[in-house]
């Protein structure tokens, strides 16, 4: 099993999700999985395409801003785009923590044989505590989103199918949502709960759902 991860870090959003991905990388290392970590400036188009073609990773974990038809890397460089190079994801399970990229890009990628695309058909929204902006890995509010999202790749690393990975992620979103709705001490709990529910509803698994990493 081989895992390729992109981790751009050029704004608050990418700084946060990049820190979340580090936990997945740590898990992969513990399981002796080969990890290609394209962090910061390495999260560029040339590096990504070259590594995919050379290594043929079974799991591709793309973090960054996105649109309906594209996924971006460091400094918002377009890495994967419909009509350009989406076919490079063929033969792998891709998880894109990237706004809206499952809507058009994911749908087209998933039509290819032995391919699965997990992502979001609309924006991925998460809440943070401004006191932890410089330490996102310690942010207790963002932790709820991190745990829910990280279930995808963590499950794949444990041998689950793409479908099972999404089921586990959605379950975690729902559990955190229920906990926040029941809270009587957190004044921002309902807003955070709504964000969790939004992400859960817009998370999709396209293509071969029975595929394993």
Steps between C-alpha positions, in 0.01 A plus 500: 500500500624848410354831618557834330401816687498866394528752784510862378552758774442857386198621699302415813284237330786308342709534815222330695424215261870439446542451873205258499664294227812459712305267730410281202864496392605395850249214490627389159858502625402281794351253255818508288310648206712680242415871529570775248443828683482800267505776759501878450680595175520133398122498463531613139371359172832378361595320821156343544461368146857372492465314828166344410635367170818369662362354824141404400356558850193301597374788718525867401411756769464850354470796739439853380254746358279385218227576250244284322760407241842536667712430807772744601833472676749739656429867424182379325681349203257274314614139541218296347240638261220369280607484137866520592634216712220342705582159350820491706285397798389185318558172685513659846270599782513879525377692802479872427460724803425780258185706456252386234753293304280189496228684311656493153863387533421209730213385284722484192794337679273233649391380155839340449557131573616390848467856627322663792468867586395613848436867552243776539232610255494846659718705732678334792443724801675482836502705817809608692591659830696817421717443806659202322570641155873459550448150647228339286588150617385603850176677397216325688226631269678405179577159651141390433546562128847347496381177659205471263707568189798288601275196535513468121868433451541337842233245404661437161835440671328239717381310194146635477328559167432848367134456591581390856741791542225748413253325730744533790567864421131585480440316826766712672350820358158395634635408844675835541191679371281326760741585779500869409122520462468360852749748645373766740835665573642583155341813353637420154400132507202530266696684230779243520243219491345646185841505331562136590160398364557697179828319436346162573213560258732610219762228541475250214664180383509468121619219276599156626380505861638151564856608426762459776831679539 
